[in-house]
mmCIF file of C-alpha atoms and ligand atoms in Angstrom:
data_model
loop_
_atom_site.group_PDB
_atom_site.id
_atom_site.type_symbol
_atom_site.label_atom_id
_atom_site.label_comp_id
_atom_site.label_asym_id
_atom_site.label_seq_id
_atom_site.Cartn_x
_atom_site.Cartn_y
_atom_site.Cartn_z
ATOM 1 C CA UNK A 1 20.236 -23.118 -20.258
ATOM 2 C CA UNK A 2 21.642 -25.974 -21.880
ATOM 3 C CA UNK A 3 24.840 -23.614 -22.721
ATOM 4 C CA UNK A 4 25.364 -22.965 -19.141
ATOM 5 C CA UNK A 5 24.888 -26.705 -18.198
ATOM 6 C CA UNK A 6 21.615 -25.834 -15.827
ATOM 7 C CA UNK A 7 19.031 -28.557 -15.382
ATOM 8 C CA UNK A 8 15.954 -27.302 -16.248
ATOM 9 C CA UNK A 9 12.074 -28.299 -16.458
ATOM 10 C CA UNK A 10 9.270 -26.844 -19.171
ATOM 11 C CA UNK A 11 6.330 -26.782 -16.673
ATOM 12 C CA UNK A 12 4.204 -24.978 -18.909
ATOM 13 C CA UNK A 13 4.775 -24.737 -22.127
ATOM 14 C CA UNK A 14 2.545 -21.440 -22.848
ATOM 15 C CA UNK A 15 1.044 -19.517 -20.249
ATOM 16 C CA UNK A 16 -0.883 -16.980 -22.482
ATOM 17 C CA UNK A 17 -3.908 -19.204 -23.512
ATOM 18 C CA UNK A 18 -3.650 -19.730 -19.145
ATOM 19 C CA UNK A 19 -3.879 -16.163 -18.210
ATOM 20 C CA UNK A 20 -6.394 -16.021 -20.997
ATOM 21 C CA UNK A 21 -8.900 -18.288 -19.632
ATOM 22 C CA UNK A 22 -8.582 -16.629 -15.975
ATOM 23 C CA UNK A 23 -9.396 -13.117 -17.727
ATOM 24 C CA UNK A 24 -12.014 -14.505 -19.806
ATOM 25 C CA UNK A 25 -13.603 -16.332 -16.880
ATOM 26 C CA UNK A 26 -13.483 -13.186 -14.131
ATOM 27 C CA UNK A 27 -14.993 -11.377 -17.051
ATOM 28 C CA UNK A 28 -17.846 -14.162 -17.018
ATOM 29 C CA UNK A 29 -18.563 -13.969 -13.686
ATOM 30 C CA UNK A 30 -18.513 -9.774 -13.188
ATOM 31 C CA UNK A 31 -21.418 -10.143 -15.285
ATOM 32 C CA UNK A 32 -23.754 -11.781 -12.567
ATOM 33 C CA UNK A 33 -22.933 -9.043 -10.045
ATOM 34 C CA UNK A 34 -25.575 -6.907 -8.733
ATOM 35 C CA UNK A 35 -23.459 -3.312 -8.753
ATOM 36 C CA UNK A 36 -21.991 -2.602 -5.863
ATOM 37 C CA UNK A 37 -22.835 -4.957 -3.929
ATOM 38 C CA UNK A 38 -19.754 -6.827 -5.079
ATOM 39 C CA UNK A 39 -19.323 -10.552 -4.010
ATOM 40 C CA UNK A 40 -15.557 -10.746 -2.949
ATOM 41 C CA UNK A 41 -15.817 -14.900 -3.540
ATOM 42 C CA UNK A 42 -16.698 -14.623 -6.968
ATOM 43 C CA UNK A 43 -14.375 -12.491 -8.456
ATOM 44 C CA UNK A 44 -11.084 -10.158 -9.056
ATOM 45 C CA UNK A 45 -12.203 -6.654 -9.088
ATOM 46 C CA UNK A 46 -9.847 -3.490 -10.765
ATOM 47 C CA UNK A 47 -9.212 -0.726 -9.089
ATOM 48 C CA UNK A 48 -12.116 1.370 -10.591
ATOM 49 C CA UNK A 49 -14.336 -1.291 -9.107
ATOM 50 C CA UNK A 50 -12.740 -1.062 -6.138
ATOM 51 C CA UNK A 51 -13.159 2.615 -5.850
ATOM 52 C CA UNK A 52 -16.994 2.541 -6.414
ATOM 53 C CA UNK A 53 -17.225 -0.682 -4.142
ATOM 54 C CA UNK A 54 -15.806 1.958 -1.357
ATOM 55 C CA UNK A 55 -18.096 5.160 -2.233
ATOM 56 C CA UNK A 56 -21.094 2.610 -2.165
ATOM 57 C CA UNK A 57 -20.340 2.076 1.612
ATOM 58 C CA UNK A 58 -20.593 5.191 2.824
ATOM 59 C CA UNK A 59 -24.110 5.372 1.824
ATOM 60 C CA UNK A 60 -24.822 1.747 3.396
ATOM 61 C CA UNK A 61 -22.679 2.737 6.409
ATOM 62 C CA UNK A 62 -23.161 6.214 6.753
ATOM 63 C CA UNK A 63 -22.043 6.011 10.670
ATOM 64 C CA UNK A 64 -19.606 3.842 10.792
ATOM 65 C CA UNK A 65 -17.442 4.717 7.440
ATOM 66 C CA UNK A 66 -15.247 7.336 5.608
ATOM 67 C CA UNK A 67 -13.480 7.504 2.501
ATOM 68 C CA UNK A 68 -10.820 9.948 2.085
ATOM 69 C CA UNK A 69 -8.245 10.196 -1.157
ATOM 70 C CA UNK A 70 -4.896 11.062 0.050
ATOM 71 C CA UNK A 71 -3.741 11.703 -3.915
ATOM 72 C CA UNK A 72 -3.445 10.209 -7.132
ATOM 73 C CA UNK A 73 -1.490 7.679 -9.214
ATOM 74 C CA UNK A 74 0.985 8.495 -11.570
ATOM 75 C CA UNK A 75 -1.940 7.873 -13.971
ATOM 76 C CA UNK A 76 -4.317 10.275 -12.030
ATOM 77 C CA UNK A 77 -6.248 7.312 -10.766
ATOM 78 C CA UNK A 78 -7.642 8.616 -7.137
ATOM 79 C CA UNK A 79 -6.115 6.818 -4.552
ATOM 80 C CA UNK A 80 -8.776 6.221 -1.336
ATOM 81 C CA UNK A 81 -8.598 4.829 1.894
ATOM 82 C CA UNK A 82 -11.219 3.303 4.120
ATOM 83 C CA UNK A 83 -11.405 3.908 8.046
ATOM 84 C CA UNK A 84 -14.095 1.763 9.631
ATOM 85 C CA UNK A 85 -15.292 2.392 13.199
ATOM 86 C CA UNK A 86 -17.985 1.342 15.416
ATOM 87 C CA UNK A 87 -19.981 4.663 15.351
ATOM 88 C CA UNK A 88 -19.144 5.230 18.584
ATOM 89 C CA UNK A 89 -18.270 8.614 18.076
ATOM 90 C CA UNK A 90 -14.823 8.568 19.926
ATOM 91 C CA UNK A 91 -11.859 9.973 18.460
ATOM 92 C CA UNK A 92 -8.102 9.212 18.223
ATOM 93 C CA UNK A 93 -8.607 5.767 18.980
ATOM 94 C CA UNK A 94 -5.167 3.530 18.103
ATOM 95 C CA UNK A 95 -5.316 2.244 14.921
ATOM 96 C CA UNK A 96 -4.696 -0.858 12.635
ATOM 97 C CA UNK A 97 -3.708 0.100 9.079
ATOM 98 C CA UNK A 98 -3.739 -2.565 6.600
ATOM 99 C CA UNK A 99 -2.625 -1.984 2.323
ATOM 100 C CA UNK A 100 -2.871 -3.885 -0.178
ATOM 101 C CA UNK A 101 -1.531 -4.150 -4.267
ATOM 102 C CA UNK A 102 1.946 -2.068 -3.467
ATOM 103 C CA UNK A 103 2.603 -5.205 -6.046
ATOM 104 C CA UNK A 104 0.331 -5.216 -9.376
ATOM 105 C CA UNK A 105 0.599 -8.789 -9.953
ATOM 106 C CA UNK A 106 -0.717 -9.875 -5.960
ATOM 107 C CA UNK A 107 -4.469 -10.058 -6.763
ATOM 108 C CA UNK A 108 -5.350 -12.065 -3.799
ATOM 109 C CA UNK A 109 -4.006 -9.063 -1.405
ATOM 110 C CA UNK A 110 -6.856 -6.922 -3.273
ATOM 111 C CA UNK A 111 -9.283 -9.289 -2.452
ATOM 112 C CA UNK A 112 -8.064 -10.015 1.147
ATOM 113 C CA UNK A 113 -8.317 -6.767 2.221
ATOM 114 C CA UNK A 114 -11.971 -6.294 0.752
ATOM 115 C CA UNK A 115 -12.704 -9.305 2.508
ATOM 116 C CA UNK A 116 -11.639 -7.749 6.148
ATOM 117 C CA UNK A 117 -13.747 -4.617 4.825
ATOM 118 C CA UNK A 118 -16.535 -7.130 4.674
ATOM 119 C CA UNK A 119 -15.808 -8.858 7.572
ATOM 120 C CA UNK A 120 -15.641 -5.745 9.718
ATOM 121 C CA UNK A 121 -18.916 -3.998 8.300
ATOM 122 C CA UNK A 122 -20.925 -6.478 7.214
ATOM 123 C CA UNK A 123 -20.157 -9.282 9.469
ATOM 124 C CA UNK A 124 -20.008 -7.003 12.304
ATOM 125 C CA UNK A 125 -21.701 -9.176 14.536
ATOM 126 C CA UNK A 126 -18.876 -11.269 14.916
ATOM 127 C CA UNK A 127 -16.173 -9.016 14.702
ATOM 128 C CA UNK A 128 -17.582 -6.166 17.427
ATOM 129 C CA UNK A 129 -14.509 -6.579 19.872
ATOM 130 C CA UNK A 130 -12.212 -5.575 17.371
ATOM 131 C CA UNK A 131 -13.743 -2.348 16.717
ATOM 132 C CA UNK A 132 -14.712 -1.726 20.121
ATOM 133 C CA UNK A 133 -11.387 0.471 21.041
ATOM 134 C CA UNK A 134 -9.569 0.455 17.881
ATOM 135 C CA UNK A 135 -10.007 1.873 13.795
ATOM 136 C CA UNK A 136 -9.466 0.286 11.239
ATOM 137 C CA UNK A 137 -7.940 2.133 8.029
ATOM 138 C CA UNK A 138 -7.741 -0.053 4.504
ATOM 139 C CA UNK A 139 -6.388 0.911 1.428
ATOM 140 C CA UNK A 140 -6.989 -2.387 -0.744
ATOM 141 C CA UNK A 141 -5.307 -0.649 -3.796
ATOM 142 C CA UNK A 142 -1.604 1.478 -3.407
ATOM 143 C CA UNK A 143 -0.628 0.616 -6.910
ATOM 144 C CA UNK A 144 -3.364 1.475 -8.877
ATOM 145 C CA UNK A 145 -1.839 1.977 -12.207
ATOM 146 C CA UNK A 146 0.507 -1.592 -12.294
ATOM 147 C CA UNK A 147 -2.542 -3.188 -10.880
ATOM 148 C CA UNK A 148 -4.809 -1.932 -14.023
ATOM 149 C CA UNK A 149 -2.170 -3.143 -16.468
ATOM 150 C CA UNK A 150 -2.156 -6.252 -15.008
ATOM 151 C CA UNK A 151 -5.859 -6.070 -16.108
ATOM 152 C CA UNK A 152 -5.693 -5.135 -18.875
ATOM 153 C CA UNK A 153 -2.124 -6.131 -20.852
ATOM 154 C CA UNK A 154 0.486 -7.821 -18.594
ATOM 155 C CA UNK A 155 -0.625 -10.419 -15.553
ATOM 156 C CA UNK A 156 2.700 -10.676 -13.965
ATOM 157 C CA UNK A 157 3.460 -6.822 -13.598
ATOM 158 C CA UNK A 158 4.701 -5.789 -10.221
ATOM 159 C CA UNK A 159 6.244 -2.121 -10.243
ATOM 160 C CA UNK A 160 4.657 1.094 -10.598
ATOM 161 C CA UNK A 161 3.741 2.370 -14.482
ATOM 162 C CA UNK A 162 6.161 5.339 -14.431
ATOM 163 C CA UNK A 163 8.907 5.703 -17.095
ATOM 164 C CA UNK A 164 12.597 5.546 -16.162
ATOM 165 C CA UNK A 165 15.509 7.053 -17.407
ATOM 166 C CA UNK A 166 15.802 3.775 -19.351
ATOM 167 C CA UNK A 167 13.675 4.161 -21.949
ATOM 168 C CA UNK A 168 13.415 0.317 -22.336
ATOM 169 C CA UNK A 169 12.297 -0.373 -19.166
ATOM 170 C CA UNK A 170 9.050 1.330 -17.153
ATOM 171 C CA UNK A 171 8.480 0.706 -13.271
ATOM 172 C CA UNK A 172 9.467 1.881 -10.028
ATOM 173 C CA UNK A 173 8.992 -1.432 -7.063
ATOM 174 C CA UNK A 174 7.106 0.975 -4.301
ATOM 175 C CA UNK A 175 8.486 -1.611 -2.136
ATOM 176 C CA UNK A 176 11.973 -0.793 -2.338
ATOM 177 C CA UNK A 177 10.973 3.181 -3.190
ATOM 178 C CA UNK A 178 10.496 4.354 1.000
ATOM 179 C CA UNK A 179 12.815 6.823 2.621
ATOM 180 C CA UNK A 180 13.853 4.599 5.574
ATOM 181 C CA UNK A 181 16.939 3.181 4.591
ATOM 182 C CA UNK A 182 16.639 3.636 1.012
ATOM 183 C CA UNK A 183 19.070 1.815 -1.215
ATOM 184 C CA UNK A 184 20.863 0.469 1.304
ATOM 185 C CA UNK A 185 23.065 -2.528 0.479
ATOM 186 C CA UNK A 186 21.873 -5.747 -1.286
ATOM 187 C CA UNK A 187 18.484 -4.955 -0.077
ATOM 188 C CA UNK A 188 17.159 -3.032 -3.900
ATOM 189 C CA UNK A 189 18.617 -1.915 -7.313
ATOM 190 C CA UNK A 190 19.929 0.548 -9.151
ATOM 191 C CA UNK A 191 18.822 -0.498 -12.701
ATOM 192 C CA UNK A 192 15.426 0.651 -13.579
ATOM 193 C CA UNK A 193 14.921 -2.745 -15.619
ATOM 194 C CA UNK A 194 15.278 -4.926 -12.397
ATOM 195 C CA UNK A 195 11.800 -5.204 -10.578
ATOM 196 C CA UNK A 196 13.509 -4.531 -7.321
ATOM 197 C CA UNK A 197 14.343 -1.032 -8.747
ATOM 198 C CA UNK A 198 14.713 1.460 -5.793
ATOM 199 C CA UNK A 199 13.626 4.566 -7.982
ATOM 200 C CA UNK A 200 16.197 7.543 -8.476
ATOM 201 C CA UNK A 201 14.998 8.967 -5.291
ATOM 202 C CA UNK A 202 13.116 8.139 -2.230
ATOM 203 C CA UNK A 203 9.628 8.487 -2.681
ATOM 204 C CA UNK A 204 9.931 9.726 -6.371
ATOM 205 C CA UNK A 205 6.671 7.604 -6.713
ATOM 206 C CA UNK A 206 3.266 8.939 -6.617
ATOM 207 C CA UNK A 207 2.021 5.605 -4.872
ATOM 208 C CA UNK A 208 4.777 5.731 -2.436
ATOM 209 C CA UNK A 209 3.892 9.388 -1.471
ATOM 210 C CA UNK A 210 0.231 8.902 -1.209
ATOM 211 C CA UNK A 211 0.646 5.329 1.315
ATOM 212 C CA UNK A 212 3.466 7.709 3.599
ATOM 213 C CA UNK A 213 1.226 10.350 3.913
ATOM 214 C CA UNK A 214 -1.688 7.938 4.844
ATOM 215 C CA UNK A 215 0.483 6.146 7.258
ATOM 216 C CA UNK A 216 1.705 10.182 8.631
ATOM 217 C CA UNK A 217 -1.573 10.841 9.083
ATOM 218 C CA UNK A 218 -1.846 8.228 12.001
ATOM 219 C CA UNK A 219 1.417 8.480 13.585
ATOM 220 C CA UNK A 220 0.930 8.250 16.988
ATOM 221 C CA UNK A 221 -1.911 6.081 16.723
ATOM 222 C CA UNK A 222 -0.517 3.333 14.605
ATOM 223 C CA UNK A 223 -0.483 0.355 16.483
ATOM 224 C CA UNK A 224 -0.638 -2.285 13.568
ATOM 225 C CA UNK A 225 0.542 -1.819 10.510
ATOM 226 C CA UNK A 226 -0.110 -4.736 8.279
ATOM 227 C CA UNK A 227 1.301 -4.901 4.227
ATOM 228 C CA UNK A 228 -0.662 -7.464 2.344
ATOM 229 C CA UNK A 229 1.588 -9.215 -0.492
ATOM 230 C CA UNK A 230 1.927 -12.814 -2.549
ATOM 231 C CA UNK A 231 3.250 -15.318 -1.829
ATOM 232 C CA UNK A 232 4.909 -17.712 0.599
ATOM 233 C CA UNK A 233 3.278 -18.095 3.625
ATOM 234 C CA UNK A 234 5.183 -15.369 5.815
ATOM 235 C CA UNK A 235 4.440 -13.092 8.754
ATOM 236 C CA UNK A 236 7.773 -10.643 7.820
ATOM 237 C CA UNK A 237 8.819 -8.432 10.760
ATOM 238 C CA UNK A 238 11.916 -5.922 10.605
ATOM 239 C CA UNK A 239 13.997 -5.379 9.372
ATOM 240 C CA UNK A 240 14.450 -5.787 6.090
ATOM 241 C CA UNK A 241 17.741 -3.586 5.522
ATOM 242 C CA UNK A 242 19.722 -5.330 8.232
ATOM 243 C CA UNK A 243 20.239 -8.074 9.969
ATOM 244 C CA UNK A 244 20.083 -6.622 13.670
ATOM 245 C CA UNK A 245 16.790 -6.844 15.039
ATOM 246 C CA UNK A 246 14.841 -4.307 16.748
ATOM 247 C CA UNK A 247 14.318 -4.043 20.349
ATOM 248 C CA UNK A 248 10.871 -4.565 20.300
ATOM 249 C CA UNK A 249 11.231 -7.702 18.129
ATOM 250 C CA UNK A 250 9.880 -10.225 20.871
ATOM 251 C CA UNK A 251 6.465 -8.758 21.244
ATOM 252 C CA UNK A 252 6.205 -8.575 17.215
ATOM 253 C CA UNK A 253 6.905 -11.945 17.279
ATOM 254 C CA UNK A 254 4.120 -12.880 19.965
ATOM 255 C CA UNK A 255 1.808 -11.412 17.551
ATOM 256 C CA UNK A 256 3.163 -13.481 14.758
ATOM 257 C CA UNK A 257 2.733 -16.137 16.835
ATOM 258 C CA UNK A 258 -0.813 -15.973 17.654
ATOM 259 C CA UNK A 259 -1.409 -15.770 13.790
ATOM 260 C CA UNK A 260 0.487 -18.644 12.716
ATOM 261 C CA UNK A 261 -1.406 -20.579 15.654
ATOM 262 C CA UNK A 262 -4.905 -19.557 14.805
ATOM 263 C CA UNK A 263 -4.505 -20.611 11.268
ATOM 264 C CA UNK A 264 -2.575 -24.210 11.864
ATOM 265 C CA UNK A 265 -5.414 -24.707 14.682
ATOM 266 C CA UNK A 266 -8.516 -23.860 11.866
ATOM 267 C CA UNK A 267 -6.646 -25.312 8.224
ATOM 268 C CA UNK A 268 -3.378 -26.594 9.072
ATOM 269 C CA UNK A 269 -1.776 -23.972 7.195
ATOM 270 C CA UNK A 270 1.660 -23.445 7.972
ATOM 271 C CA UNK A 271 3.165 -20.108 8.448
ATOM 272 C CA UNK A 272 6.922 -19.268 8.972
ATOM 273 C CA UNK A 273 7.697 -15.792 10.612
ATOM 274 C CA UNK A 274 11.131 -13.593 11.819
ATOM 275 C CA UNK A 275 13.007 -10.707 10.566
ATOM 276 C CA UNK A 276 12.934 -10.299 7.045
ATOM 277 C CA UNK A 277 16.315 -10.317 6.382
ATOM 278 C CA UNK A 278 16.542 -13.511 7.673
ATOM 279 C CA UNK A 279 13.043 -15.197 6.784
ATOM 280 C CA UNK A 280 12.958 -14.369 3.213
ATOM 281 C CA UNK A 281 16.275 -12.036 2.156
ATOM 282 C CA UNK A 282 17.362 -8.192 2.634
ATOM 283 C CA UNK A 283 15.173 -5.668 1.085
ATOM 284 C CA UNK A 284 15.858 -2.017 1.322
ATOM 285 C CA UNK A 285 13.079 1.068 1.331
ATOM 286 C CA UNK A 286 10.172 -0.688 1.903
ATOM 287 C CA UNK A 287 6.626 -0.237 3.715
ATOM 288 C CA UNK A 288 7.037 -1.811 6.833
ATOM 289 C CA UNK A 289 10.268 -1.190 7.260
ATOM 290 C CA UNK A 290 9.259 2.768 7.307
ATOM 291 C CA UNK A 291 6.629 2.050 9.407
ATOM 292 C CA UNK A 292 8.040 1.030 12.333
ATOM 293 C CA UNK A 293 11.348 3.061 11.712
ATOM 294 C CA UNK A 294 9.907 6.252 10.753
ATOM 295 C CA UNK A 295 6.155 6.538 11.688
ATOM 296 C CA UNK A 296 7.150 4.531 14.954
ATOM 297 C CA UNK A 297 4.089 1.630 13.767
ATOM 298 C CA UNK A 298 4.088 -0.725 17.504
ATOM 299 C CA UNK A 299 3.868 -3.816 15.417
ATOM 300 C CA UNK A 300 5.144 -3.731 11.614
ATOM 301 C CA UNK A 301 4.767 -6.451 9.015
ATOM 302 C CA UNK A 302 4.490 -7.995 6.211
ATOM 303 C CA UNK A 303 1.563 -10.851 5.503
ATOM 304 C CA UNK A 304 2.823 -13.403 2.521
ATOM 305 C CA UNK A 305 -0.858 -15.068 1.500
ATOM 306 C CA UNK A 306 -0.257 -18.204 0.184
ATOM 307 C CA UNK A 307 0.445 -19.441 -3.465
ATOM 308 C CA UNK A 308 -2.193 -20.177 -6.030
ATOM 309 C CA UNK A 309 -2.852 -20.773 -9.701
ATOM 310 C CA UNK A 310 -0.187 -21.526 -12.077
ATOM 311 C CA UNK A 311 2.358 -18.677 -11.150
ATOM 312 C CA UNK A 312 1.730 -18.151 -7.908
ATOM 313 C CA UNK A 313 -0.239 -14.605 -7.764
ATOM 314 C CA UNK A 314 -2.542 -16.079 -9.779
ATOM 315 C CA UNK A 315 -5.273 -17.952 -8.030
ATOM 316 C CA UNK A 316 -8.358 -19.195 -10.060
ATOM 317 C CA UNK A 317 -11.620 -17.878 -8.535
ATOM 318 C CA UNK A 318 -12.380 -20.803 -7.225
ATOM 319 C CA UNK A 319 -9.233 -20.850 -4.569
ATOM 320 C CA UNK A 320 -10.160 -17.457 -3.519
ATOM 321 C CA UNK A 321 -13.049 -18.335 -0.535
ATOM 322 C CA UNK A 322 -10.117 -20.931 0.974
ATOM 323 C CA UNK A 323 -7.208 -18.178 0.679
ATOM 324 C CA UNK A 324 -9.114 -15.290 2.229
ATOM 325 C CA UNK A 325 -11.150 -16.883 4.645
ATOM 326 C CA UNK A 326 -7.816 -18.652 6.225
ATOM 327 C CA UNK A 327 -5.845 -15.524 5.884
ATOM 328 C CA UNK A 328 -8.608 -13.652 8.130
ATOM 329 C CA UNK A 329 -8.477 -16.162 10.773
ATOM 330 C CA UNK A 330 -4.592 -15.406 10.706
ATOM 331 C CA UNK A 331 -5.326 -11.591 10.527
ATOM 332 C CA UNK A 332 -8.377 -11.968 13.339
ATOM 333 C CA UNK A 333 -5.841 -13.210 15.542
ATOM 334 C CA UNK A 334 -3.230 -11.277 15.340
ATOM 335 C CA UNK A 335 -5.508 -7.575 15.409
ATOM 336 C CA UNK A 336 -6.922 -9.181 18.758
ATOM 337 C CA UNK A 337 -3.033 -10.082 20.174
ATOM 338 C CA UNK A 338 -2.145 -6.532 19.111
ATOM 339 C CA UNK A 339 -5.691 -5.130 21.217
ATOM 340 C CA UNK A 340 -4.674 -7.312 23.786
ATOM 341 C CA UNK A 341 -1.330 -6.292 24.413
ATOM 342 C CA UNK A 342 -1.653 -2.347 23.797
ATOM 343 C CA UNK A 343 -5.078 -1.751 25.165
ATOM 344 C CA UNK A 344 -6.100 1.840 24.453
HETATM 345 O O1 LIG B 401 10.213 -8.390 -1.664
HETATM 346 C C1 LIG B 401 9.187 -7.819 -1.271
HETATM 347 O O2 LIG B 401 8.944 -6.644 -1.541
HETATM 348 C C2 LIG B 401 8.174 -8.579 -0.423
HETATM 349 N N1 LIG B 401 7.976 -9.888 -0.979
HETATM 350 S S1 LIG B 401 7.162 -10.051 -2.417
HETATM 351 O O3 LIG B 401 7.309 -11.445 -2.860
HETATM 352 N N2 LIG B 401 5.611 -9.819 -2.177
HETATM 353 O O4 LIG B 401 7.661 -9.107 -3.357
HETATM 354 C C3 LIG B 401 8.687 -8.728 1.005
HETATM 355 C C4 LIG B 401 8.995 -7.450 1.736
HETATM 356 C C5 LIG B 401 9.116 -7.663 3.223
HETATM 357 N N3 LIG B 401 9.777 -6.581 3.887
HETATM 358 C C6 LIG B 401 9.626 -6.306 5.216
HETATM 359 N N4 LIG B 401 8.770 -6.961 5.931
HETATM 360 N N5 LIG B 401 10.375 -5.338 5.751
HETATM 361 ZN ZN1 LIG B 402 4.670 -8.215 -2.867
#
């Protein structure tokens, strides 16, 4: 730094004995829980967990559940995804799909979207409208394998677990691997040892296989599609890849709106929102930008929780009830917009 003449700032001088602590205390507090009735407040869950956290609702939900795996890691971890009705018993109702964890490092988006899981099953009281014509499908967990070795050896690890052709450097970003646009300018990389790297080929990612064919599976029907990441306070819109914007962009935007309303109304929690490109910067091959130009999603985006802990994706425990419980009134909002304007 000094070399180059850049100002810099030590703002923590050793983050290890940090990320230590956080491990050691989620450890601590796993203990206390009841299996599997997990307590989303109270701790980070793996993927593992995750995946018996699911099974156990079909037998507490038997009607109003289903748990299907659409494939497997690169790691052979089973990949599963939740649709949640009302029991109603009607078919090929429009649908809002939600993921979570296409980055390892994200752990709040994990634990957002087991909060909406709880929020639509067990605190369906509340929630009734939002089920009333529409499913909901939730995979809380795309990147299984870079979520685990965030677990278990490296906090801040974002890509897949895959080897390259560099045998230095391991990790695909699934968010820059989708075959809408892949590669295209500035938007990803080249160099497997950038954590922006595209991938050799579209979709030469387990992960990023396994969420297209989910989202394939409901084209047609795909009203909302909604990509939970970390962090920076962003409803992000298409497109990514370029800096047109799509025709439809004014009613995506109403539904941004109503989000970024609901939450400054209920925390004061400010959201920006727009087209990627020009909100945050270009990125190339991702989720939502295959959503809505491939699988023809109504509304596409991506949801930037907020910032926590010392890094960023690292919230303690404690910051989690404040995080997800303002994101949902932000999500709440925006599902009923969506139901509003494209009524079944
Ligand atoms: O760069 C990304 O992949 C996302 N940001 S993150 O800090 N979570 O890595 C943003 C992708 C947004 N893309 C679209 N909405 N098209
Ligand atoms: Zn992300």
């Amino acid at each position: 730094m000094r070399n180059y003449h850049l100002e810099y700032k030590v703002l923590i001088e050793d983050l290890a004995p940090l990320v230590h602590a956080q491990r050691a205390e989620n450890l601590r507090k796993k203990l206390l829980i009841q299996w599997p009735h997990i307590d989303v407040l109270s701790a980070f869950y793996t993927h593992s967990e995750i995946n018996d956290y699911l099974d156990s609702l079909l037998e507490r939900f038997p009607k109003r559940v289903q748990v299907k795996q659409f494939g497997w890691s690169y790691e052979r971890r089973p990949l599963k995804v939740l649709t949640i009705t009302n029991g109603d018993g009607r078919r090929n109702k429009p649908v809002i799909l939600i993921d979570g964890t296409v980055h390892a490092r994200e752990w709040i988006s994990p634990s957002m979207a087991l909060y909406i899981i709880q929020q639509l099953l067990d605190n369906y009281g509340d929630n009734q409208e939002l089920l009333q014509d529409y499913d909901w499908v939730i995979m809380p967990v795309v990147n299984a394998d870079g979520y685990e070795y965030t677990h278990t050896d490296s906090r801040y690890w974002r890509k897949s677990r895959r080897p390259t052709s560099n045998p230095e450097c391991i990790g695909t970003d699934i968010n820059r691997n989708f075959g809408y646009e892949w590669g295209h300018d500035e938007g990803s990389s080249s160099d497997p040892c950038e954590n922006i790297y595209r991938g050799e080929r579209p979709f030469d990612q387990s992960e990023s296989q396994v969420l297209r064919d989910v989202m394939l599976h409901y084209k047609g029907r795909l009203n909302f599609y909604l990509s939970l990441h970390s962090y920076g306070n962003y409803f992000l819109l298409p497109w990514g890849y370029t800096s047109d914007f799509p025709d439809t962009y004014q009613d995506m935007m109403s539904v941004a709106d109503a989000g970024a309303k609901a939450i400054i109304y209920s925390t004061n929690g400010i959201y920006s929102y727009g087209s990627t490109y020009y909100v945050l910067y270009p990125t190339s091959g991702d989720t939502t930008d295959f959503a809505f130009g491939v699988v023809n999603a109504t509304v596409a985006m991506t949801m930037e929780l907020p910032a926590a802990g010392f890094q960023g994706f690292d919230p303690w425990i404690s910051q989690i009830e404040r995080l997800v419980t303002e994101s949902w009134v932000g999500v709440r909002a925006m599902a009923a917009e969506v139901i509003r304007r494209y009524p079944s």
